[in-house]
mmCIF file of C-alpha atoms in Angstrom:
data_model
loop_
_atom_site.group_PDB
_atom_site.id
_atom_site.type_symbol
_atom_site.label_atom_id
_atom_site.label_comp_id
_atom_site.label_asym_id
_atom_site.label_seq_id
_atom_site.Cartn_x
_atom_site.Cartn_y
_atom_site.Cartn_z
ATOM 1 C CA MET A 96 187.473 59.586 144.630
ATOM 2 C CA TRP A 97 188.759 63.554 144.246
ATOM 3 C CA LYS A 98 189.446 64.936 140.732
ATOM 4 C CA THR A 99 191.436 68.378 140.692
ATOM 5 C CA ILE A 100 188.798 70.742 139.416
ATOM 6 C CA GLU A 101 190.646 73.465 137.227
ATOM 7 C CA GLY A 102 189.696 76.622 135.316
ATOM 8 C CA PRO A 103 187.498 79.152 134.939
ATOM 9 C CA PHE A 104 184.279 77.133 136.149
ATOM 10 C CA ALA A 105 185.718 75.394 139.183
ATOM 11 C CA PRO A 106 184.305 77.614 141.590
ATOM 12 C CA MET A 107 180.718 76.733 140.136
ATOM 13 C CA VAL A 108 181.499 72.917 139.761
ATOM 14 C CA GLY A 109 182.281 73.515 143.616
ATOM 15 C CA VAL A 110 179.741 75.045 144.316
ATOM 16 C CA ALA A 111 177.144 72.329 143.038
ATOM 17 C CA LEU A 112 179.617 69.574 144.025
ATOM 18 C CA VAL A 113 178.486 71.045 147.321
ATOM 19 C CA ILE A 114 174.867 71.520 146.840
ATOM 20 C CA VAL A 115 174.428 67.702 145.626
ATOM 21 C CA GLY A 116 176.763 66.603 148.626
ATOM 22 C CA SER A 117 174.003 68.059 150.620
ATOM 23 C CA LEU A 118 171.110 66.454 148.804
ATOM 24 C CA ALA A 119 172.291 63.446 148.664
ATOM 25 C CA GLY A 120 171.023 62.112 152.042
ATOM 26 C CA CYS A 121 167.482 63.919 151.572
ATOM 27 C CA GLY A 122 164.187 61.989 150.311
ATOM 28 C CA GLN A 123 163.459 60.659 153.324
ATOM 29 C CA SER A 124 163.927 63.841 155.669
ATOM 30 C CA THR A 125 161.226 65.496 157.409
ATOM 31 C CA THR A 126 163.426 69.137 157.198
ATOM 32 C CA PRO A 127 163.412 71.836 154.435
ATOM 33 C CA ALA A 128 164.871 69.985 151.502
ATOM 34 C CA VAL A 129 164.373 69.953 147.922
ATOM 35 C CA ALA A 130 161.512 67.666 147.008
ATOM 36 C CA SER A 131 161.972 65.985 150.364
ATOM 37 C CA LEU A 132 159.058 63.392 151.284
ATOM 38 C CA SER A 133 157.552 62.205 154.622
ATOM 39 C CA PRO A 134 157.814 57.854 153.833
ATOM 40 C CA GLY A 135 154.320 57.495 153.882
ATOM 41 C CA GLN A 136 153.551 58.813 150.826
ATOM 42 C CA VAL A 137 155.611 57.406 148.910
ATOM 43 C CA ARG A 138 155.477 53.883 147.144
ATOM 44 C CA SER A 139 159.274 52.018 146.991
ATOM 45 C CA GLY A 140 160.002 51.173 143.316
ATOM 46 C CA SER A 141 159.945 47.230 142.793
ATOM 47 C CA THR A 142 162.730 45.977 141.370
ATOM 48 C CA ALA A 143 160.666 44.460 138.519
ATOM 49 C CA HIS A 144 160.153 48.135 137.058
ATOM 50 C CA SER A 145 162.684 50.399 135.923
ATOM 51 C CA ALA A 146 161.989 54.071 136.574
ATOM 52 C CA ALA A 147 161.244 54.803 133.304
ATOM 53 C CA GLU A 148 157.747 52.402 133.773
ATOM 54 C CA ASP A 149 157.043 53.801 136.902
ATOM 55 C CA LEU A 150 157.488 57.261 135.471
ATOM 56 C CA LYS A 151 154.649 56.100 132.538
ATOM 57 C CA THR A 152 152.296 54.758 135.119
ATOM 58 C CA TYR A 153 152.097 57.695 137.395
ATOM 59 C CA VAL A 154 152.052 59.756 134.768
ATOM 60 C CA ALA A 155 149.056 57.857 132.997
ATOM 61 C CA GLY A 156 147.327 57.765 136.742
ATOM 62 C CA MET A 157 148.193 61.239 136.806
ATOM 63 C CA GLN A 158 146.123 61.960 133.654
ATOM 64 C CA LYS A 159 143.249 59.524 135.292
ATOM 65 C CA TRP A 160 143.341 62.498 138.210
ATOM 66 C CA VAL A 161 142.988 65.595 136.966
ATOM 67 C CA ASP A 162 140.222 63.891 135.001
ATOM 68 C CA CYS A 163 138.459 62.463 137.899
ATOM 69 C CA MET A 164 138.754 66.224 138.836
ATOM 70 C CA ARG A 165 137.780 68.053 136.526
ATOM 71 C CA GLN A 166 134.373 65.684 135.655
ATOM 72 C CA HIS A 167 133.504 67.077 139.916
ATOM 73 C CA GLY A 168 133.778 70.325 139.800
ATOM 74 C CA ILE A 169 137.633 72.169 138.436
ATOM 75 C CA PRO A 170 137.272 72.025 135.265
ATOM 76 C CA LYS A 171 140.630 73.560 134.379
ATOM 77 C CA MET A 172 142.541 71.266 135.847
ATOM 78 C CA PRO A 173 145.566 71.101 133.615
ATOM 79 C CA ASP A 174 147.311 67.920 132.324
ATOM 80 C CA PRO A 175 149.832 66.348 134.099
ATOM 81 C CA GLN A 176 153.672 67.245 132.887
ATOM 82 C CA ALA A 177 156.055 64.801 131.587
ATOM 83 C CA ASP A 178 157.502 64.272 134.806
ATOM 84 C CA GLY A 179 154.263 63.697 136.557
ATOM 85 C CA GLN A 180 153.908 67.100 137.820
ATOM 86 C CA VAL A 181 150.582 68.977 137.777
ATOM 87 C CA VAL A 182 150.971 73.004 137.633
ATOM 88 C CA THR A 183 147.997 74.237 139.646
ATOM 89 C CA ARG A 184 148.037 77.787 139.220
ATOM 90 C CA ARG A 185 145.455 80.327 141.447
ATOM 91 C CA GLY A 186 142.243 80.266 139.469
ATOM 92 C CA VAL A 187 142.363 76.427 139.140
ATOM 93 C CA MET A 188 141.864 75.092 142.720
ATOM 94 C CA PRO A 189 138.362 76.738 143.797
ATOM 95 C CA ASN A 190 137.777 78.843 146.328
ATOM 96 C CA ASP A 191 134.660 76.956 147.474
ATOM 97 C CA PRO A 192 136.119 74.535 150.088
ATOM 98 C CA GLN A 193 132.397 72.405 149.634
ATOM 99 C CA VAL A 194 133.912 72.139 145.812
ATOM 100 C CA ARG A 195 137.484 71.119 146.937
ATOM 101 C CA ASP A 196 136.698 68.703 149.105
ATOM 102 C CA THR A 197 133.551 67.170 147.497
ATOM 103 C CA ALA A 198 136.081 66.610 144.251
ATOM 104 C CA ASN A 199 139.020 65.249 146.737
ATOM 105 C CA ARG A 200 136.792 62.786 147.878
ATOM 106 C CA ALA A 201 135.387 61.442 144.601
ATOM 107 C CA CYS A 202 139.014 61.293 143.383
ATOM 108 C CA GLU A 203 141.050 60.475 145.997
ATOM 109 C CA SER A 204 141.008 57.034 145.451
ATOM 110 C CA VAL A 205 141.823 57.447 141.667
ATOM 111 C CA ARG A 206 144.863 59.699 142.143
ATOM 112 C CA PRO A 207 148.652 57.360 142.418
ATOM 113 C CA THR A 208 150.581 57.056 144.651
ATOM 114 C CA ARG A 209 154.387 58.931 143.503
ATOM 115 C CA PRO A 210 157.031 56.047 143.504
ATOM 116 C CA GLN A 211 160.841 56.680 144.603
ATOM 117 C CA SER A 212 161.666 56.739 141.190
ATOM 118 C CA VAL A 213 159.973 59.754 140.307
ATOM 119 C CA THR A 214 160.803 62.119 143.700
ATOM 120 C CA ALA A 215 164.272 61.509 142.311
ATOM 121 C CA LEU A 216 163.485 62.977 139.481
ATOM 122 C CA TRP A 217 161.917 65.593 140.656
ATOM 123 C CA ASN A 218 165.182 65.779 142.720
ATOM 124 C CA LYS A 219 167.350 65.966 139.820
ATOM 125 C CA GLU A 220 164.820 68.742 138.015
ATOM 126 C CA ALA A 221 165.490 71.319 140.696
ATOM 127 C CA ARG A 222 169.177 70.278 141.332
ATOM 128 C CA GLU A 223 170.175 70.754 137.577
ATOM 129 C CA SER A 224 167.724 73.963 137.685
ATOM 130 C CA VAL A 225 170.277 75.542 140.158
ATOM 131 C CA THR A 226 171.787 78.673 138.758
ATOM 132 C CA PRO A 227 174.761 80.897 139.912
ATOM 133 C CA ALA A 228 173.056 83.839 140.577
ATOM 134 C CA GLU A 229 170.598 81.091 142.891
ATOM 135 C CA VAL A 230 173.352 80.567 145.008
ATOM 136 C CA ALA A 231 174.869 83.390 145.146
ATOM 137 C CA GLN A 232 171.626 84.952 146.085
ATOM 138 C CA TYR A 233 171.644 82.732 148.621
ATOM 139 C CA LYS A 234 174.744 82.562 150.104
ATOM 140 C CA LYS A 235 173.996 86.791 150.767
ATOM 141 C CA LEU A 236 171.469 85.495 152.912
ATOM 142 C CA ALA A 237 172.922 82.930 154.622
ATOM 143 C CA LYS A 238 175.908 85.261 155.706
ATOM 144 C CA CYS A 239 173.795 88.575 156.521
ATOM 145 C CA MET A 240 171.459 85.112 158.948
ATOM 146 C CA GLN A 241 174.274 84.006 160.092
ATOM 147 C CA ALA A 242 176.161 88.091 161.454
ATOM 148 C CA ASN A 243 172.451 89.382 162.753
ATOM 149 C CA GLY A 244 171.441 86.102 165.005
ATOM 150 C CA ALA A 245 170.963 83.089 163.616
ATOM 151 C CA PRO A 246 173.952 81.318 163.528
ATOM 152 C CA ASP A 247 172.387 77.916 162.953
ATOM 153 C CA PHE A 248 171.570 79.241 159.267
ATOM 154 C CA PRO A 249 172.393 76.298 156.549
ATOM 155 C CA SER A 250 175.626 77.897 154.411
ATOM 156 C CA GLU A 251 175.284 75.594 151.629
ATOM 157 C CA TYR A 252 171.615 76.530 149.447
ATOM 158 C CA LEU A 253 169.092 73.296 149.425
ATOM 159 C CA SER A 254 170.741 71.679 152.711
ATOM 160 C CA ASN A 255 169.303 69.352 154.683
ATOM 161 C CA LYS A 256 170.544 70.799 157.709
ATOM 162 C CA LYS A 257 168.218 71.458 160.269
ATOM 163 C CA TRP A 258 168.597 75.273 161.911
ATOM 164 C CA ASP A 259 165.758 76.928 164.457
ATOM 165 C CA GLN A 260 163.630 79.630 161.932
ATOM 166 C CA ASP A 261 161.064 80.311 164.427
ATOM 167 C CA ALA A 262 163.788 81.424 167.386
ATOM 168 C CA PRO A 263 163.937 85.182 168.704
ATOM 169 C CA GLY A 264 167.432 85.264 167.147
ATOM 170 C CA ALA A 265 166.314 84.141 163.893
ATOM 171 C CA LEU A 266 163.401 85.888 164.136
ATOM 172 C CA ARG A 267 165.633 89.231 164.162
ATOM 173 C CA ALA A 268 168.256 88.589 161.581
ATOM 174 C CA THR A 269 164.957 87.700 159.241
ATOM 175 C CA SER A 270 163.939 91.006 159.862
ATOM 176 C CA ILE A 271 167.044 92.834 158.969
ATOM 177 C CA CYS A 272 168.462 90.691 156.191
ATOM 178 C CA ASP A 273 165.015 90.302 155.016
ATOM 179 C CA ALA A 274 165.031 94.808 154.724
ATOM 180 C CA LYS A 275 168.951 94.340 154.082
ATOM 181 C CA LEU A 276 168.220 92.002 150.762
ATOM 182 C CA HIS A 277 164.431 93.166 149.741
ATOM 183 C CA PRO A 278 164.219 97.537 150.662
ATOM 184 C CA GLY A 279 160.934 98.800 150.662
ATOM 185 C CA VAL A 280 158.956 95.262 150.216
ATOM 186 C CA LYS A 281 156.191 95.417 153.467
ATOM 187 C CA GLY A 282 155.334 91.872 154.126
ATOM 188 C CA VAL A 283 151.617 90.741 153.682
ATOM 189 C CA GLY A 284 149.152 87.841 154.784
ATOM 190 C CA MET B 111 135.535 85.858 171.110
ATOM 191 C CA TYR B 112 138.663 84.326 171.941
ATOM 192 C CA VAL B 113 141.193 83.474 174.478
ATOM 193 C CA LYS B 114 144.758 83.314 174.253
ATOM 194 C CA ARG B 115 146.072 80.140 176.220
ATOM 195 C CA VAL B 116 149.987 79.168 176.274
ATOM 196 C CA VAL B 117 150.270 75.356 176.515
ATOM 197 C CA ALA B 118 153.421 74.470 178.790
ATOM 198 C CA GLY B 119 155.650 71.702 178.499
ATOM 199 C CA VAL B 120 157.543 70.515 175.622
ATOM 200 C CA GLY B 121 156.758 72.094 172.235
ATOM 201 C CA THR B 122 154.924 75.170 173.956
ATOM 202 C CA ALA B 123 152.184 76.159 170.875
ATOM 203 C CA LEU B 124 149.863 79.118 170.970
ATOM 204 C CA VAL B 125 146.611 77.906 170.918
ATOM 205 C CA LEU B 126 143.651 79.932 170.271
ATOM 206 C CA ALA B 127 140.231 79.280 171.688
ATOM 207 C CA SER B 128 136.765 79.721 171.458
ATOM 208 C CA VAL B 129 134.648 80.404 174.222
ATOM 209 C CA SER B 130 131.763 80.086 174.896
ATOM 210 C CA LEU B 131 129.405 82.284 175.638
ATOM 211 C CA VAL B 132 126.093 80.796 175.511
ATOM 212 C CA ALA B 133 123.977 80.771 178.381
ATOM 213 C CA GLY B 134 125.068 77.955 181.137
ATOM 214 C CA SER B 135 127.807 78.185 179.655
ATOM 215 C CA THR B 136 131.642 77.849 182.590
ATOM 216 C CA GLY B 137 133.757 79.495 179.705
ATOM 217 C CA ALA B 138 135.195 76.129 179.465
ATOM 218 C CA SER B 139 137.184 76.582 175.618
ATOM 219 C CA ALA B 140 135.463 74.852 172.732
ATOM 220 C CA ALA B 141 137.393 72.119 170.619
ATOM 221 C CA VAL B 142 140.380 74.161 168.659
ATOM 222 C CA SER B 143 140.169 73.721 165.229
ATOM 223 C CA PRO B 144 143.458 72.432 163.924
ATOM 224 C CA ASP B 145 143.752 75.584 162.055
ATOM 225 C CA ALA B 146 144.413 77.579 164.989
ATOM 226 C CA ILE B 147 147.233 75.999 166.609
ATOM 227 C CA CYS B 148 150.354 77.923 165.864
ATOM 228 C CA PRO B 149 152.916 76.382 165.112
ATOM 229 C CA ASN B 150 150.682 73.144 162.696
ATOM 230 C CA ASN B 151 152.505 70.829 161.325
ATOM 231 C CA ASN B 152 150.494 69.022 159.921
ATOM 232 C CA HIS B 153 152.237 69.519 156.764
ATOM 233 C CA PRO B 154 153.203 65.652 154.530
ATOM 234 C CA ASN B 155 154.074 66.596 151.409
ATOM 235 C CA ASN B 156 151.252 65.387 149.496
ATOM 236 C CA ASP B 157 152.483 67.515 146.179
ATOM 237 C CA GLY B 158 155.892 67.764 145.733
ATOM 238 C CA TYR B 159 155.651 70.427 143.009
ATOM 239 C CA THR B 160 159.078 72.697 142.771
ATOM 240 C CA GLY B 161 159.497 75.852 140.970
ATOM 241 C CA THR B 162 160.098 79.444 140.751
ATOM 242 C CA ASN B 163 156.865 80.513 139.534
ATOM 243 C CA VAL B 164 154.767 79.953 143.182
ATOM 244 C CA ILE B 165 155.220 82.684 144.544
ATOM 245 C CA GLY B 166 152.612 85.695 143.386
ATOM 246 C CA THR B 167 153.293 89.104 145.749
ATOM 247 C CA ASN B 168 156.549 89.761 147.420
ATOM 248 C CA GLY B 169 157.137 89.577 150.923
ATOM 249 C CA ALA B 170 154.509 86.624 151.313
ATOM 250 C CA LYS B 171 154.183 86.165 154.653
ATOM 251 C CA ILE B 172 155.460 82.549 156.162
ATOM 252 C CA ARG B 173 153.515 81.575 158.863
ATOM 253 C CA THR B 174 154.170 78.675 161.664
ATOM 254 C CA GLY B 175 150.577 77.489 161.352
ATOM 255 C CA SER B 176 147.543 78.623 158.923
ATOM 256 C CA ASN B 177 146.539 81.825 160.654
ATOM 257 C CA THR B 178 146.911 85.447 160.718
ATOM 258 C CA ALA B 179 147.598 84.775 163.637
ATOM 259 C CA CYS B 180 150.369 83.241 164.092
ATOM 260 C CA ASN B 181 153.756 84.170 163.974
ATOM 261 C CA ALA B 182 155.585 84.730 160.962
ATOM 262 C CA VAL B 183 158.924 82.471 160.091
ATOM 263 C CA GLY B 184 159.665 85.209 157.111
ATOM 264 C CA GLU B 185 158.380 86.308 153.773
ATOM 265 C CA ALA B 186 158.470 84.978 150.343
ATOM 266 C CA PHE B 187 159.351 86.522 147.338
ATOM 267 C CA VAL B 188 158.583 86.647 143.509
ATOM 268 C CA GLY B 189 160.737 84.094 141.759
ATOM 269 C CA ASN B 190 161.745 82.279 144.837
ATOM 270 C CA LYS B 191 162.429 78.351 144.470
ATOM 271 C CA VAL B 192 160.055 76.302 145.963
ATOM 272 C CA THR B 193 158.076 73.500 147.308
ATOM 273 C CA LEU B 194 154.401 73.092 148.054
ATOM 274 C CA HIS B 195 153.160 70.395 150.265
ATOM 275 C CA CYS B 196 150.063 70.656 150.717
ATOM 276 C CA TYR B 197 146.735 73.121 151.516
ATOM 277 C CA ARG B 198 144.462 73.491 154.025
ATOM 278 C CA TRP B 199 140.720 75.451 154.928
ATOM 279 C CA ASN B 200 141.124 77.767 157.962
ATOM 280 C CA GLY B 201 137.527 78.736 157.971
ATOM 281 C CA SER B 202 138.103 81.270 155.271
ATOM 282 C CA HIS B 203 140.878 80.673 153.314
ATOM 283 C CA TYR B 204 142.772 78.514 152.208
ATOM 284 C CA TRP B 205 146.628 78.198 153.193
ATOM 285 C CA ASP B 206 149.412 75.864 152.030
ATOM 286 C CA TYR B 207 152.400 74.966 153.620
ATOM 287 C CA LEU B 208 156.469 75.888 151.813
ATOM 288 C CA VAL B 209 159.492 75.100 151.613
ATOM 289 C CA ASP B 210 161.464 78.228 150.464
ATOM 290 C CA HIS B 211 164.595 76.612 149.797
ATOM 291 C CA THR B 212 165.635 80.440 148.404
ATOM 292 C CA GLN B 213 164.356 82.177 151.704
ATOM 293 C CA GLY B 214 165.482 78.850 153.470
ATOM 294 C CA LYS B 215 162.607 78.923 155.390
ATOM 295 C CA SER B 216 159.292 76.729 155.088
ATOM 296 C CA GLY B 217 155.650 77.388 156.619
ATOM 297 C CA TRP B 218 152.272 78.537 156.066
ATOM 298 C CA VAL B 219 151.503 80.607 153.339
ATOM 299 C CA ARG B 220 147.688 82.426 152.070
ATOM 300 C CA GLU B 221 146.516 80.724 148.596
ATOM 301 C CA ASP B 222 145.441 84.333 147.451
ATOM 302 C CA LEU B 223 149.449 85.341 147.460
ATOM 303 C CA LEU B 224 150.173 82.312 145.753
ATOM 304 C CA ASN B 225 150.636 82.327 141.443
ATOM 305 C CA VAL B 226 150.621 78.264 141.423
ATOM 306 C CA VAL B 227 148.967 75.968 144.545
ATOM 307 C CA SER B 228 149.025 72.989 145.448
ATOM 308 C CA ASP B 229 146.226 70.422 144.607
ATOM 309 C CA ALA B 230 146.939 68.078 147.751
ATOM 310 C CA PRO B 231 145.294 68.350 150.647
ATOM 311 C CA CYS B 232 146.752 68.317 153.968
ATOM 312 C CA SER B 233 144.397 65.722 155.368
#
């Protein structure tokens, strides 16, 4: 059922509806999307558990995993956030592959599988944090890409739509648009 | 010594193969490390962290594989909204697979160009 939206925020709401609509199918897609997961990584939420219970269990499990990693060579591993995400800043994870491998092997059985409800929460957080400036920036990029060799570049921000980023036209458009939108920046790495 | 060999067929891939120089070798390619393959499509979303604090260096190249010999499909910029999938070691550096939503691109970025890195191995 559609409702006419009026007022100064109508365009933003319209954009938000487009964004939400375009994300409606995400969750099991393998194309770039907000926090999309491959099916094998997700544990379907049990009907016997609420999303809140799933989150509580997941956060507790991630805390155990963090504690394990700290005991196995990664002492600065941060605690999980309230939503279960662990934000590992560069410098926390060691550059020595032996240390990382040892910690991973010791702790992989402790790391919980993320429930679908937690993934849905992360998706929701990412969508709700979208700003009009983000959308405007993306639309500018999309217009440039489509006009310079990548007609299949998705028009909607956070779209699930597939496009060929490796095609010759896409690479040409990227070179032109990055130079236009980020003048003077040289690629590194 | 490396030999570039284009593999024909469905989904062409650029492969860097090491050639043995040991006496008696016929010059046949040794087993190829997955980190030398472009594109490297083994990047399950084992992490899922999404934030605007991930990219640490403007112009960080996003590549099709965890190797500077792989094509760059674009560049990432500080403040971009990014989802981290996983990391892997390519013999000299850690690389993270990510989705840069702001640029509409996805691929591998070397970890020393990131402020926030993945805590989940790709395999």
